PDB file of C-alpha atoms and ligand atoms in Angstrom:
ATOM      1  CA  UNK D 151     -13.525   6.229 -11.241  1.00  0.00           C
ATOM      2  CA  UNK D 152     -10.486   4.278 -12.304  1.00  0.00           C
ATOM      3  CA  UNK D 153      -8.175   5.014  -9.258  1.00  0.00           C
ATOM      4  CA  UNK D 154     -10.558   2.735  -7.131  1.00  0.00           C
ATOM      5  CA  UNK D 155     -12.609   0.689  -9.732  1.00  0.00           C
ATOM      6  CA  UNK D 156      -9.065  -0.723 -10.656  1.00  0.00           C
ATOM      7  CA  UNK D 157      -8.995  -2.417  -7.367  1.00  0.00           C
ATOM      8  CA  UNK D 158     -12.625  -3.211  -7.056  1.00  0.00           C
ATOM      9  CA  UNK D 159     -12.222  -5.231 -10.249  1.00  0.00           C
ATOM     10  CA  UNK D 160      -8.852  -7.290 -10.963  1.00  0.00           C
ATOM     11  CA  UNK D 161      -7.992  -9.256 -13.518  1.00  0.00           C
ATOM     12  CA  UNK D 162      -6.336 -12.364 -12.969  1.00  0.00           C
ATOM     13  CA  UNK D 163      -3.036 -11.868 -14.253  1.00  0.00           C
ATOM     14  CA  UNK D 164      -2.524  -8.812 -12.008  1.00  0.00           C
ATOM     15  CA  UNK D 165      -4.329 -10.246  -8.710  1.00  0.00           C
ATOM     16  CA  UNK D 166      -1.040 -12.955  -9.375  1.00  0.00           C
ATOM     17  CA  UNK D 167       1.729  -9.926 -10.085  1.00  0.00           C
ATOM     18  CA  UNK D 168      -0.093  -8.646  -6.720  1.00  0.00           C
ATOM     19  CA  UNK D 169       0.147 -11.966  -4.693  1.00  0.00           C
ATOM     20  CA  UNK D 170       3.857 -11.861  -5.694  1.00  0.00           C
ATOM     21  CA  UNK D 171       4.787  -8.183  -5.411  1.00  0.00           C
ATOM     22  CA  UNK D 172       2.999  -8.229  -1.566  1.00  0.00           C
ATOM     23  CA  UNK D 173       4.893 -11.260   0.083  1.00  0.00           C
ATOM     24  CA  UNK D 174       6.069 -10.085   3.705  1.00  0.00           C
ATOM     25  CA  UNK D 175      10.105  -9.777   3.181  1.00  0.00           C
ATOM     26  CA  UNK D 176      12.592  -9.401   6.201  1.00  0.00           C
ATOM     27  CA  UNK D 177      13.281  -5.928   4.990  1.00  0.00           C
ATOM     28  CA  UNK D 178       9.703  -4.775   5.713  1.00  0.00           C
ATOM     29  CA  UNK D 179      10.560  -5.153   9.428  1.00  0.00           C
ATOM     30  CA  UNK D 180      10.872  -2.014   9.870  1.00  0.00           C
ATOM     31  CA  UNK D 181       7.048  -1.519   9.625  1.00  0.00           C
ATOM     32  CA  UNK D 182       6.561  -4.098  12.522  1.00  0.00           C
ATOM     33  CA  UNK D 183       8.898  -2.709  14.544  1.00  0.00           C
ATOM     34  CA  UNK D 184       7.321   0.680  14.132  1.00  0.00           C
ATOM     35  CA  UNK D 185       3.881  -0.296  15.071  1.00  0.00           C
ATOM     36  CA  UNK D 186       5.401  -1.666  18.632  1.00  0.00           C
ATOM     37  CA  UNK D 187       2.726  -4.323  19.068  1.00  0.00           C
ATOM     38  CA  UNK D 188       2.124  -5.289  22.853  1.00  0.00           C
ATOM     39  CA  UNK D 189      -0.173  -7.542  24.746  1.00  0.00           C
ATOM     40  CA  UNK D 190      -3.225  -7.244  23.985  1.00  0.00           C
ATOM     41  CA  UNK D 191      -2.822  -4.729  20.842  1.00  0.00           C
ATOM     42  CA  UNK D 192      -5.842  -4.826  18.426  1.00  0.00           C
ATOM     43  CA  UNK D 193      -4.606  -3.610  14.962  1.00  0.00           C
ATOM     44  CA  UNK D 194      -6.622  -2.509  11.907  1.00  0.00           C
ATOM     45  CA  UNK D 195      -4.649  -2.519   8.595  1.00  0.00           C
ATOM     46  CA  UNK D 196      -6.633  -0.928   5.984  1.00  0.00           C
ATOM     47  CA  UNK D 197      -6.594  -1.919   2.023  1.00  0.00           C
ATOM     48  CA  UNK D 198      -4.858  -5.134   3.265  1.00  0.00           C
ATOM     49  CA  UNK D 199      -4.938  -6.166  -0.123  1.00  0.00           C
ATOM     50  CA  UNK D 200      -3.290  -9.950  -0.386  1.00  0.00           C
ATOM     51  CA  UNK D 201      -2.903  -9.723   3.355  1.00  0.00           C
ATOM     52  CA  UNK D 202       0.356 -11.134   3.667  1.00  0.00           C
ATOM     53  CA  UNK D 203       1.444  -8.341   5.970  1.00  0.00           C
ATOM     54  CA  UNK D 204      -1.933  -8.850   8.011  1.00  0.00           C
ATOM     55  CA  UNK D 205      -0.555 -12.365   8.537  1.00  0.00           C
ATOM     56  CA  UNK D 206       2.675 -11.513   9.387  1.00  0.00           C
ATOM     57  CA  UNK D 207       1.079  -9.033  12.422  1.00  0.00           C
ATOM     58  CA  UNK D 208      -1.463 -11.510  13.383  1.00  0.00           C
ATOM     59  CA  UNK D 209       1.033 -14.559  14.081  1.00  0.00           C
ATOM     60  CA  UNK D 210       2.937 -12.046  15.770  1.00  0.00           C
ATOM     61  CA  UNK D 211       0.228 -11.204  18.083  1.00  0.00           C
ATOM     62  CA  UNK D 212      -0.446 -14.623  18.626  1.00  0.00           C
ATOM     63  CA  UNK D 213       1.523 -15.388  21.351  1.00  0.00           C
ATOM     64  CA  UNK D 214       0.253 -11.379  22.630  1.00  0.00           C
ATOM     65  CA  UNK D 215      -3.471 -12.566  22.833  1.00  0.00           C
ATOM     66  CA  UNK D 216      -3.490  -9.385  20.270  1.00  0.00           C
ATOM     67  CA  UNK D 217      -5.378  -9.305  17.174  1.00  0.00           C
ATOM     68  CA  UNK D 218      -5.908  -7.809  13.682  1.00  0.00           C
ATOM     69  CA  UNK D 219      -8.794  -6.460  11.852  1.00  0.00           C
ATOM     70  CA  UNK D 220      -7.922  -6.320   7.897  1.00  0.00           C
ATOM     71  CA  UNK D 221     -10.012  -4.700   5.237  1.00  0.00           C
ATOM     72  CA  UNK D 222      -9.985  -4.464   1.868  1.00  0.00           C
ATOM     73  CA  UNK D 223     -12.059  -2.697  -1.358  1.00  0.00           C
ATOM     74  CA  UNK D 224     -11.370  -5.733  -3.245  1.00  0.00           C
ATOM     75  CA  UNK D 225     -13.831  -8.643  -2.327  1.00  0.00           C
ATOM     76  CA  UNK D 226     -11.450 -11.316  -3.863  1.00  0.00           C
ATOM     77  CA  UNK D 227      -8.387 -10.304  -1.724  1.00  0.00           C
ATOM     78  CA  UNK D 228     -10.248 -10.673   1.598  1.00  0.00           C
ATOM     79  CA  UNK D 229     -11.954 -13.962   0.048  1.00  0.00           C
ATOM     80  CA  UNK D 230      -8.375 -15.712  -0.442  1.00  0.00           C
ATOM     81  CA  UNK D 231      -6.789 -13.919   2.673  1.00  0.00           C
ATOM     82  CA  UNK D 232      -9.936 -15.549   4.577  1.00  0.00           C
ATOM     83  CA  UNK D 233      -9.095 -19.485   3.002  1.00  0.00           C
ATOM     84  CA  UNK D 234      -5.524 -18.973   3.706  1.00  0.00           C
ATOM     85  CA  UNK D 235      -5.748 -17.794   7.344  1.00  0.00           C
ATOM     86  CA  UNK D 236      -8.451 -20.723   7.711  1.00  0.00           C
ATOM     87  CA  UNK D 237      -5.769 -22.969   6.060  1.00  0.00           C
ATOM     88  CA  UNK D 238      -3.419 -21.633   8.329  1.00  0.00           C
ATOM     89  CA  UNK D 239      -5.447 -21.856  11.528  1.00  0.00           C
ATOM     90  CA  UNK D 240      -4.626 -17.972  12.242  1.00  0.00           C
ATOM     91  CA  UNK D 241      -7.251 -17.131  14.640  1.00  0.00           C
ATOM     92  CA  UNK D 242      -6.815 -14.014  15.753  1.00  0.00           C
ATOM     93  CA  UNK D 243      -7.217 -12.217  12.197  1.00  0.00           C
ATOM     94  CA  UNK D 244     -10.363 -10.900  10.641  1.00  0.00           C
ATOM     95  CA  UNK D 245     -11.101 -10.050   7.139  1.00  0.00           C
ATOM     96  CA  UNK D 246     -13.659  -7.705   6.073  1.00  0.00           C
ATOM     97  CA  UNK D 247     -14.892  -5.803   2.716  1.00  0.00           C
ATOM     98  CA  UNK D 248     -15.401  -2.343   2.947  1.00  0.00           C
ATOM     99  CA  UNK D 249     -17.068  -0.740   0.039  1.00  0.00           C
ATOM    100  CA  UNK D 250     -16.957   2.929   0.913  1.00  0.00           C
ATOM    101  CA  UNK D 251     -13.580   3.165   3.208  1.00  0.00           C
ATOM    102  CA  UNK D 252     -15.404   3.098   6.417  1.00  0.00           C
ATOM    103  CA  UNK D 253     -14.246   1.148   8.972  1.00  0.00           C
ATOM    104  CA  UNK D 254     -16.468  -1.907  10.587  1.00  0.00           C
ATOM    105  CA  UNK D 255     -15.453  -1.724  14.155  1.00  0.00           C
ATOM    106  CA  UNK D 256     -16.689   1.071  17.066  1.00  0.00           C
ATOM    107  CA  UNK D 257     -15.130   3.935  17.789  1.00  0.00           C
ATOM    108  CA  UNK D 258     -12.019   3.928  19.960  1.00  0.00           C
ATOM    109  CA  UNK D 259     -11.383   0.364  19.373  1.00  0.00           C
ATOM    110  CA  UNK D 260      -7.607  -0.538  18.064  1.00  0.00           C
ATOM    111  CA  UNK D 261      -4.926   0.550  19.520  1.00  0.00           C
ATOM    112  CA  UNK D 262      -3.061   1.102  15.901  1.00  0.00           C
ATOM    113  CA  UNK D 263      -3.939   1.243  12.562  1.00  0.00           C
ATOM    114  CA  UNK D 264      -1.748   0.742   9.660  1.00  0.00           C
ATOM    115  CA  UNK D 265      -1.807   1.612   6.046  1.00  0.00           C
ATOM    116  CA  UNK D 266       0.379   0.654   3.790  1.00  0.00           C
ATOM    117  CA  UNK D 267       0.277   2.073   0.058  1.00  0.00           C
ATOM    118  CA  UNK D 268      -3.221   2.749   0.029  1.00  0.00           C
ATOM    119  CA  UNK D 269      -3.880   6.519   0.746  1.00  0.00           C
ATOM    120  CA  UNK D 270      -2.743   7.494  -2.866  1.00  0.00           C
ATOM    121  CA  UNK D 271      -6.329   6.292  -4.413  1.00  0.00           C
ATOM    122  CA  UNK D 272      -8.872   7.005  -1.904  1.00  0.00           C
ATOM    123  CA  UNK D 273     -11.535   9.422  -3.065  1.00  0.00           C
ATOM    124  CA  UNK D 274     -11.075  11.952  -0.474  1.00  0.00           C
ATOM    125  CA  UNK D 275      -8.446  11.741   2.166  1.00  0.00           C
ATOM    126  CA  UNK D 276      -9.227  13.569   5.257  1.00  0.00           C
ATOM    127  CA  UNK D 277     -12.761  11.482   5.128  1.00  0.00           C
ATOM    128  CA  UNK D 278     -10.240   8.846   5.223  1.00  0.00           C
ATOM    129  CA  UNK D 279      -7.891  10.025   8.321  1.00  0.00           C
ATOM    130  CA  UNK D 280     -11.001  11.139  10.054  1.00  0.00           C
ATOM    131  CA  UNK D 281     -12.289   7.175  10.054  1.00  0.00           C
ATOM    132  CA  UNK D 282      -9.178   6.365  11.077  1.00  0.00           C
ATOM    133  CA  UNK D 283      -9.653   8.944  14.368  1.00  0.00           C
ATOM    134  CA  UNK D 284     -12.797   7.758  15.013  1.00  0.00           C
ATOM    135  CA  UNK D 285     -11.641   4.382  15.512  1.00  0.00           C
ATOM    136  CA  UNK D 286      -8.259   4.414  17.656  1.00  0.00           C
ATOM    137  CA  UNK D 287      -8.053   5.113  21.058  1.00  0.00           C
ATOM    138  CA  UNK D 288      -6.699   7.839  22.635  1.00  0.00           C
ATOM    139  CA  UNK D 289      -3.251   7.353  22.549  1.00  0.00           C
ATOM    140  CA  UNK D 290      -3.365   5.088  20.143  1.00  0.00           C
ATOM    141  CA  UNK D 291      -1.004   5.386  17.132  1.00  0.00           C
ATOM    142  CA  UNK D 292      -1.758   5.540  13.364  1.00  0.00           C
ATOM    143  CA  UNK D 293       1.663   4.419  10.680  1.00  0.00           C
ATOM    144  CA  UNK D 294       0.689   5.109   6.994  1.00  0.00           C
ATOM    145  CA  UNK D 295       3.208   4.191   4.423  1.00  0.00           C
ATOM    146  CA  UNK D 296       3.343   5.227   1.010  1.00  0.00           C
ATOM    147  CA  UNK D 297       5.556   6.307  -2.408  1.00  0.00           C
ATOM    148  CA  UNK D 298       5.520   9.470  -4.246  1.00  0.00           C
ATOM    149  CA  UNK D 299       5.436   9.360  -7.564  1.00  0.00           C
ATOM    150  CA  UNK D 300       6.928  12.369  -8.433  1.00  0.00           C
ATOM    151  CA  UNK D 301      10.430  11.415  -5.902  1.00  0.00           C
ATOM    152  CA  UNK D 302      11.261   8.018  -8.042  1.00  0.00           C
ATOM    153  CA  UNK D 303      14.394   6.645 -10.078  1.00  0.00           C
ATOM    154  CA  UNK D 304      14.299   4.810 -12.853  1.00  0.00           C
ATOM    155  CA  UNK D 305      17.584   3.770 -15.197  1.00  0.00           C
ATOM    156  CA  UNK D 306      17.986   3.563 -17.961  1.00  0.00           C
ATOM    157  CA  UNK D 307      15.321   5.875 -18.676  1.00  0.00           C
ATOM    158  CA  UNK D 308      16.738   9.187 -16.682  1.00  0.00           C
ATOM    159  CA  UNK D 309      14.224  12.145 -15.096  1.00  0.00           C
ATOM    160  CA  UNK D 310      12.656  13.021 -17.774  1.00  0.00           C
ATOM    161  CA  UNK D 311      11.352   9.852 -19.505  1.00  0.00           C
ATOM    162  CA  UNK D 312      10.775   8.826 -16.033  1.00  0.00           C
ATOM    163  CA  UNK D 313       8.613  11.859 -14.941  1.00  0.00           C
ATOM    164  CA  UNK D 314       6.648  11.572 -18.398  1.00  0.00           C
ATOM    165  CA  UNK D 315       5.745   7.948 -17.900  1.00  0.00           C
ATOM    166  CA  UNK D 316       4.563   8.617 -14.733  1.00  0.00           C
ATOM    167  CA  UNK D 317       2.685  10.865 -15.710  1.00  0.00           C
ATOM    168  CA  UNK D 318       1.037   8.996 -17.985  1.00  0.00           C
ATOM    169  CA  UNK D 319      -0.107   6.898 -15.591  1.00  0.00           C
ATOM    170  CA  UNK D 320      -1.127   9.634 -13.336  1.00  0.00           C
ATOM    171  CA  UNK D 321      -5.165   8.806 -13.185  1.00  0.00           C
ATOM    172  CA  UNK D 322      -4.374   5.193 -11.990  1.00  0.00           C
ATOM    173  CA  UNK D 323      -4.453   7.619  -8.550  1.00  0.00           C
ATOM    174  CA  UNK D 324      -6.046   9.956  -6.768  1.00  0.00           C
ATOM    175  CA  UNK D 325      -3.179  11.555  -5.194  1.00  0.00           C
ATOM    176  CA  UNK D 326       0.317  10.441  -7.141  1.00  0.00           C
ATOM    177  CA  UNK D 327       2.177  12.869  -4.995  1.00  0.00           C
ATOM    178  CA  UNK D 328       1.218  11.522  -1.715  1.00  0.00           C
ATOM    179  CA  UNK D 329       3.831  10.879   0.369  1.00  0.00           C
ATOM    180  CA  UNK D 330       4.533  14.586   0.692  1.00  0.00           C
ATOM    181  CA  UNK D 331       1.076  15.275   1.780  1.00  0.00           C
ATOM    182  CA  UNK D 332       0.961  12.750   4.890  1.00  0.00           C
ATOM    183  CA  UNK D 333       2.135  14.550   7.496  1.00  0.00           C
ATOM    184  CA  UNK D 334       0.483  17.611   6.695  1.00  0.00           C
ATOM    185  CA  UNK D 335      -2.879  15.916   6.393  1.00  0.00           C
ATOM    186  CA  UNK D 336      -2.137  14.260   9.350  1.00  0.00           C
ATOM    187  CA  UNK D 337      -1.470  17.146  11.616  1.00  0.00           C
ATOM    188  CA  UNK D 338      -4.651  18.826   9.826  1.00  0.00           C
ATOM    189  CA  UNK D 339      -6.911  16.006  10.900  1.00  0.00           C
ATOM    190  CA  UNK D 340      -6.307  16.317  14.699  1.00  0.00           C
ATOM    191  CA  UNK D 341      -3.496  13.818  15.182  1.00  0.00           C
ATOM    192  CA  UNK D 342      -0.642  15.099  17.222  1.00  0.00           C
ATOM    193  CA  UNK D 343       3.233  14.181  17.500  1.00  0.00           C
ATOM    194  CA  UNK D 344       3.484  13.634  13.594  1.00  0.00           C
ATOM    195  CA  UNK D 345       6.958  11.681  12.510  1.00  0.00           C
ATOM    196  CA  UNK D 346       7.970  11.565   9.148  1.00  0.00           C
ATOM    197  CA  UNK D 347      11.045   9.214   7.876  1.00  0.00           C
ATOM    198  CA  UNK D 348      12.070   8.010   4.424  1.00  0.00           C
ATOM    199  CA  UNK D 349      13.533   4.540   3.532  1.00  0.00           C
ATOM    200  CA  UNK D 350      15.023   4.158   0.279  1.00  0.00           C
ATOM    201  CA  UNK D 351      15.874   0.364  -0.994  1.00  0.00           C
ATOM    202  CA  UNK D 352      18.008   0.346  -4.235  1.00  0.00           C
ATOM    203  CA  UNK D 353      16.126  -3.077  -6.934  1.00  0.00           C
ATOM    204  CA  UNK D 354      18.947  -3.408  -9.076  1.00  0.00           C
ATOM    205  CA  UNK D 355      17.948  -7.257  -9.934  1.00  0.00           C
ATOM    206  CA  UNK D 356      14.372  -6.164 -11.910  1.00  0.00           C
ATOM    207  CA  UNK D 357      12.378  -7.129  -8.728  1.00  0.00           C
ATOM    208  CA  UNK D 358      10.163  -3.697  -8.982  1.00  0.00           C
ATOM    209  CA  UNK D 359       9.677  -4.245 -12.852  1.00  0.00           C
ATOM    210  CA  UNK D 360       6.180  -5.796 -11.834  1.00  0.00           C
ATOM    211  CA  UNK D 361       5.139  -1.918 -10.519  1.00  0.00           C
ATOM    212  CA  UNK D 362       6.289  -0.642 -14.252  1.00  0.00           C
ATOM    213  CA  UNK D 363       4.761  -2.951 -15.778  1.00  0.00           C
ATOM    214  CA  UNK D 364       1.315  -2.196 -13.593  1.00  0.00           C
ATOM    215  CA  UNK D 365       1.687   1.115 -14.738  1.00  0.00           C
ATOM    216  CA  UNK D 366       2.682   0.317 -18.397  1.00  0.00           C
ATOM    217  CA  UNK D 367      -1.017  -1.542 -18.453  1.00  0.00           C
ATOM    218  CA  UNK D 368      -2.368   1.676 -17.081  1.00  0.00           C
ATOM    219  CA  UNK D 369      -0.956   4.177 -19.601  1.00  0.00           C
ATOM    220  CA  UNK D 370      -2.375   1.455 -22.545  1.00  0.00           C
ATOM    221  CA  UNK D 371      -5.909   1.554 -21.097  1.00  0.00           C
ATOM    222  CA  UNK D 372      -5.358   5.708 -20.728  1.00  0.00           C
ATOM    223  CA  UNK D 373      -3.877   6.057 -23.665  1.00  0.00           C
ATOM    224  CA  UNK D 374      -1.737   8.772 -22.739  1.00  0.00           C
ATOM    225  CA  UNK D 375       1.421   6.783 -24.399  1.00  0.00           C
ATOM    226  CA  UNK D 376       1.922   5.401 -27.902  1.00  0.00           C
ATOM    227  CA  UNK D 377       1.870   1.287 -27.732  1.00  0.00           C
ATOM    228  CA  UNK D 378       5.012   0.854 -29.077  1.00  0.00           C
ATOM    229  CA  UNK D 379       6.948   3.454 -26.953  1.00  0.00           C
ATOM    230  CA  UNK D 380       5.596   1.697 -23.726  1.00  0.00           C
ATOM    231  CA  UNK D 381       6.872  -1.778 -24.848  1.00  0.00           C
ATOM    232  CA  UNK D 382      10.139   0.077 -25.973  1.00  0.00           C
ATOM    233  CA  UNK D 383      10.753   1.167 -22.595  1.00  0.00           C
ATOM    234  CA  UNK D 384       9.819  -2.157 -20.762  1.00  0.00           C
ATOM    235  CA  UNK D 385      12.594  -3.913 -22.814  1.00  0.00           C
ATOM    236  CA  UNK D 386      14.647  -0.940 -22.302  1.00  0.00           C
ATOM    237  CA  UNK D 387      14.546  -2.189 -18.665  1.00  0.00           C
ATOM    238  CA  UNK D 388      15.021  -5.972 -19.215  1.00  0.00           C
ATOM    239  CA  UNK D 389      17.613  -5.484 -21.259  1.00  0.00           C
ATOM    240  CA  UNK D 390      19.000  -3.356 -18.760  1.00  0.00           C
ATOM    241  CA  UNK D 391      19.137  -5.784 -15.877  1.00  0.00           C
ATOM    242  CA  UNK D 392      21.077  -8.165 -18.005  1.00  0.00           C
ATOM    243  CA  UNK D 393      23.709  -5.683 -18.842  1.00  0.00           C
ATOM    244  CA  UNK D 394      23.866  -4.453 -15.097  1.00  0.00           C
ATOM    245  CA  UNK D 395      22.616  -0.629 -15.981  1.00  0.00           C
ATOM    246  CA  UNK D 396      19.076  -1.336 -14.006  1.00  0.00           C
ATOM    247  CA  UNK D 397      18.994   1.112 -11.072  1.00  0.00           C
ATOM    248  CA  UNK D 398      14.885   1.380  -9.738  1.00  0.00           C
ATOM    249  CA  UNK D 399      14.299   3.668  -6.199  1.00  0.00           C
ATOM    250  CA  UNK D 400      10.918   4.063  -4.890  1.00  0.00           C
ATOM    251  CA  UNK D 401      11.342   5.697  -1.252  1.00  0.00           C
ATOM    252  CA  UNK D 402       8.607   5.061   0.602  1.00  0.00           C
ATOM    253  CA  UNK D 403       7.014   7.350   3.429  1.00  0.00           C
ATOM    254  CA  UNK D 404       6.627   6.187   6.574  1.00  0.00           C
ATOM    255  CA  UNK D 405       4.663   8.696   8.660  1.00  0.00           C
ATOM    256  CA  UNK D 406       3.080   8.055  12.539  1.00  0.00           C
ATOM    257  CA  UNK D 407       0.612  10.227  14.178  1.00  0.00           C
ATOM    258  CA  UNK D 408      -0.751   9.956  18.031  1.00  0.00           C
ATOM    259  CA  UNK D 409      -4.687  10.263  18.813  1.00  0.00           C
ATOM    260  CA  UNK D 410      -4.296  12.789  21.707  1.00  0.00           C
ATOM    261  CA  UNK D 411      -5.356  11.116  24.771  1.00  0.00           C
TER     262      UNK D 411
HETATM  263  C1  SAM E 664      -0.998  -1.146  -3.445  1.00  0.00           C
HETATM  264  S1  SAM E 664      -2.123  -2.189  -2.644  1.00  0.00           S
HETATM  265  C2  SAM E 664      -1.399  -2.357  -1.010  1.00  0.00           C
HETATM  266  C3  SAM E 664      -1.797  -3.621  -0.302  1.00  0.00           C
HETATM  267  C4  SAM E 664      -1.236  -3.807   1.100  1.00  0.00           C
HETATM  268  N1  SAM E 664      -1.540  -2.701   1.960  1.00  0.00           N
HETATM  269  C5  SAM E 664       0.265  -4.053   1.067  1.00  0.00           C
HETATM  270  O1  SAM E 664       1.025  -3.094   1.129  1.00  0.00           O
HETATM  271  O2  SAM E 664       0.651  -5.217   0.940  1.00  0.00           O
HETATM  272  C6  SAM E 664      -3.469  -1.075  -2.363  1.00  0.00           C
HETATM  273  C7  SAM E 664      -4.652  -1.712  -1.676  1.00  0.00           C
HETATM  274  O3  SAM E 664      -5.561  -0.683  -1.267  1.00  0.00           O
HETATM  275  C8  SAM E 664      -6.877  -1.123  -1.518  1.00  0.00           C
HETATM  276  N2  SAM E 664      -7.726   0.064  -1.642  1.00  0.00           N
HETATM  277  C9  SAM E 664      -7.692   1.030  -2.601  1.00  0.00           C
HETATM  278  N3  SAM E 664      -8.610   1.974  -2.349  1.00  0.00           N
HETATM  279  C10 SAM E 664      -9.244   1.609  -1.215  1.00  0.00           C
HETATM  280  C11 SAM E 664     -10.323   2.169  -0.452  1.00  0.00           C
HETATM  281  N4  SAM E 664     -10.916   3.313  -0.822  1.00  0.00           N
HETATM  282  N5  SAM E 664     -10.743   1.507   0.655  1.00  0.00           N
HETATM  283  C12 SAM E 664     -10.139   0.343   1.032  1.00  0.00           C
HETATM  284  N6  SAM E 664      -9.124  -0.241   0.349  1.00  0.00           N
HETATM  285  C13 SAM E 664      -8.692   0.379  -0.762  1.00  0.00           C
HETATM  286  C14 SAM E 664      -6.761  -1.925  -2.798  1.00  0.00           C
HETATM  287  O4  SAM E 664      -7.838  -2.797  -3.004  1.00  0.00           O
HETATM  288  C15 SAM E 664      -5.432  -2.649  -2.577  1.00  0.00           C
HETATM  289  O5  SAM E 664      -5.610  -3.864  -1.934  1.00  0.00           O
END
């Protein structure tokens, strides 16, 4: 199924866009904050992918005596996330493959779980939300962040160019439309006090053209777009940094739910 064997299996030049499109940057401090790690606090992000973010907790926690447990569907991510938290003597951070999105730790055993941009290609999602209950504690709090595919800006190309190229690339997931869906998933998987809020960063220097392009590689493989009209619009969008007409918003959904105690 391509919406997961495309992370099971990546090639190299995207593993790098990857490793450079999922540095930790100041302005996702709004995540840590929102996970209010204390002493003690055992968190589980889930499709940690490059990890950076996992890092960024876990050094954080470090002076908490608080951990992180980070898992991935990609067996090279954890691999290099492993070396580089060796490398970086981070020892309160644990990698681990999960094949089948289930979670390697007991039941009622972190205080918070985060997922970040993930939720959009798992196979079935209240399988997914129900691992996640099984594994906080009461009281414990879940954060899941994630885009919607269908609430995105992209200039030059205006709605409808933007709409169709998205949809092109619409089996690259299993759920494009996803950030809606959180927080009534949530609330229909037995979490209670479900927030929802929105945060909206304008890229007007070409710094999310790595995402289009992810999805430009898609639509080839699908198909679903003639060759020479994807390439068109890529160079639409260079050109369109240079000349200052580059506008690219990608709101992201950031949505917390309470296991009731
Ligand atoms: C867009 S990346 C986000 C990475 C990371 N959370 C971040 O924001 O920096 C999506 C990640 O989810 C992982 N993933 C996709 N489906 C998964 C599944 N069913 N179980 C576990 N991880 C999965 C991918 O391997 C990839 O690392």
């Amino acid at each position: 199924v391509f919406f997961s064997d495309h992370w099971r299996n990546i090639e190299p030049e995207r593993l790098s866009r990857y490793e450079e499109i999922f540095q930790f940057r100041p302005d996702q401090e709004p995540i840590l904050d929102g996970l209010e790690l204390f002493s003690g606090c055992h968190v589980l992000d889930f499709g940690c992918g490059p990890g950076f973010l996992a890092e960024e907790i876990a050094e954080r926690l470090t002076a908490l005596q608080g951990s992180v447990t980070a898992v991935d569907l990609n067996k090279e991510f954890i691999a290099r996330a492993t070396q580089r938290a060796a490398d970086l003597k981070l020892e309160n951070i644990h990698y681990q493959h999960t094949a089948d999105g289930m979670v390697p730790l007991p039941d009622n055993s972190v205080d918070r779980v985060l997922c970040k941009n993930v939720l959009e290609y798992v196979p079935q999602l209240q399988t997914q939300l129900a691992e996640y209950l099984r594994v906080i504690k009461p009281g414990g709090r879940v954060l899941i962040i994630d885009s919607d595919w269908g609430f995105v800006l992209v200039e030059p190309w205006g709605k409808s160019v933007t709409d169709a190229f998205f949809d092109a690339a619409g089996a690259a997931f299993k759920e494009p439309m996803i950030g809606r869906r959180l927080s009534g998933a949530l609330a229909e998987s037995g979490f209670t006090d479900v927030r929802v809020s929105i945060s909206a960063g304008a890229d007007l220097t070409g710094r999310g053209i790595g995402v289009l392009k992810n999805m430009a590689s898609y639509i080839l493989q699908f198909g679903t777009m003639p060759e020479d009209r994807v390439t068109a619009l890529l160079s639409d969008l260079e050109a369109a940094v240079a000349d200052g007409q580059y506008l690219f918003v990608l709101p992201q959904f950031y949505v917390s739910a309470i296991k009731a105690r």
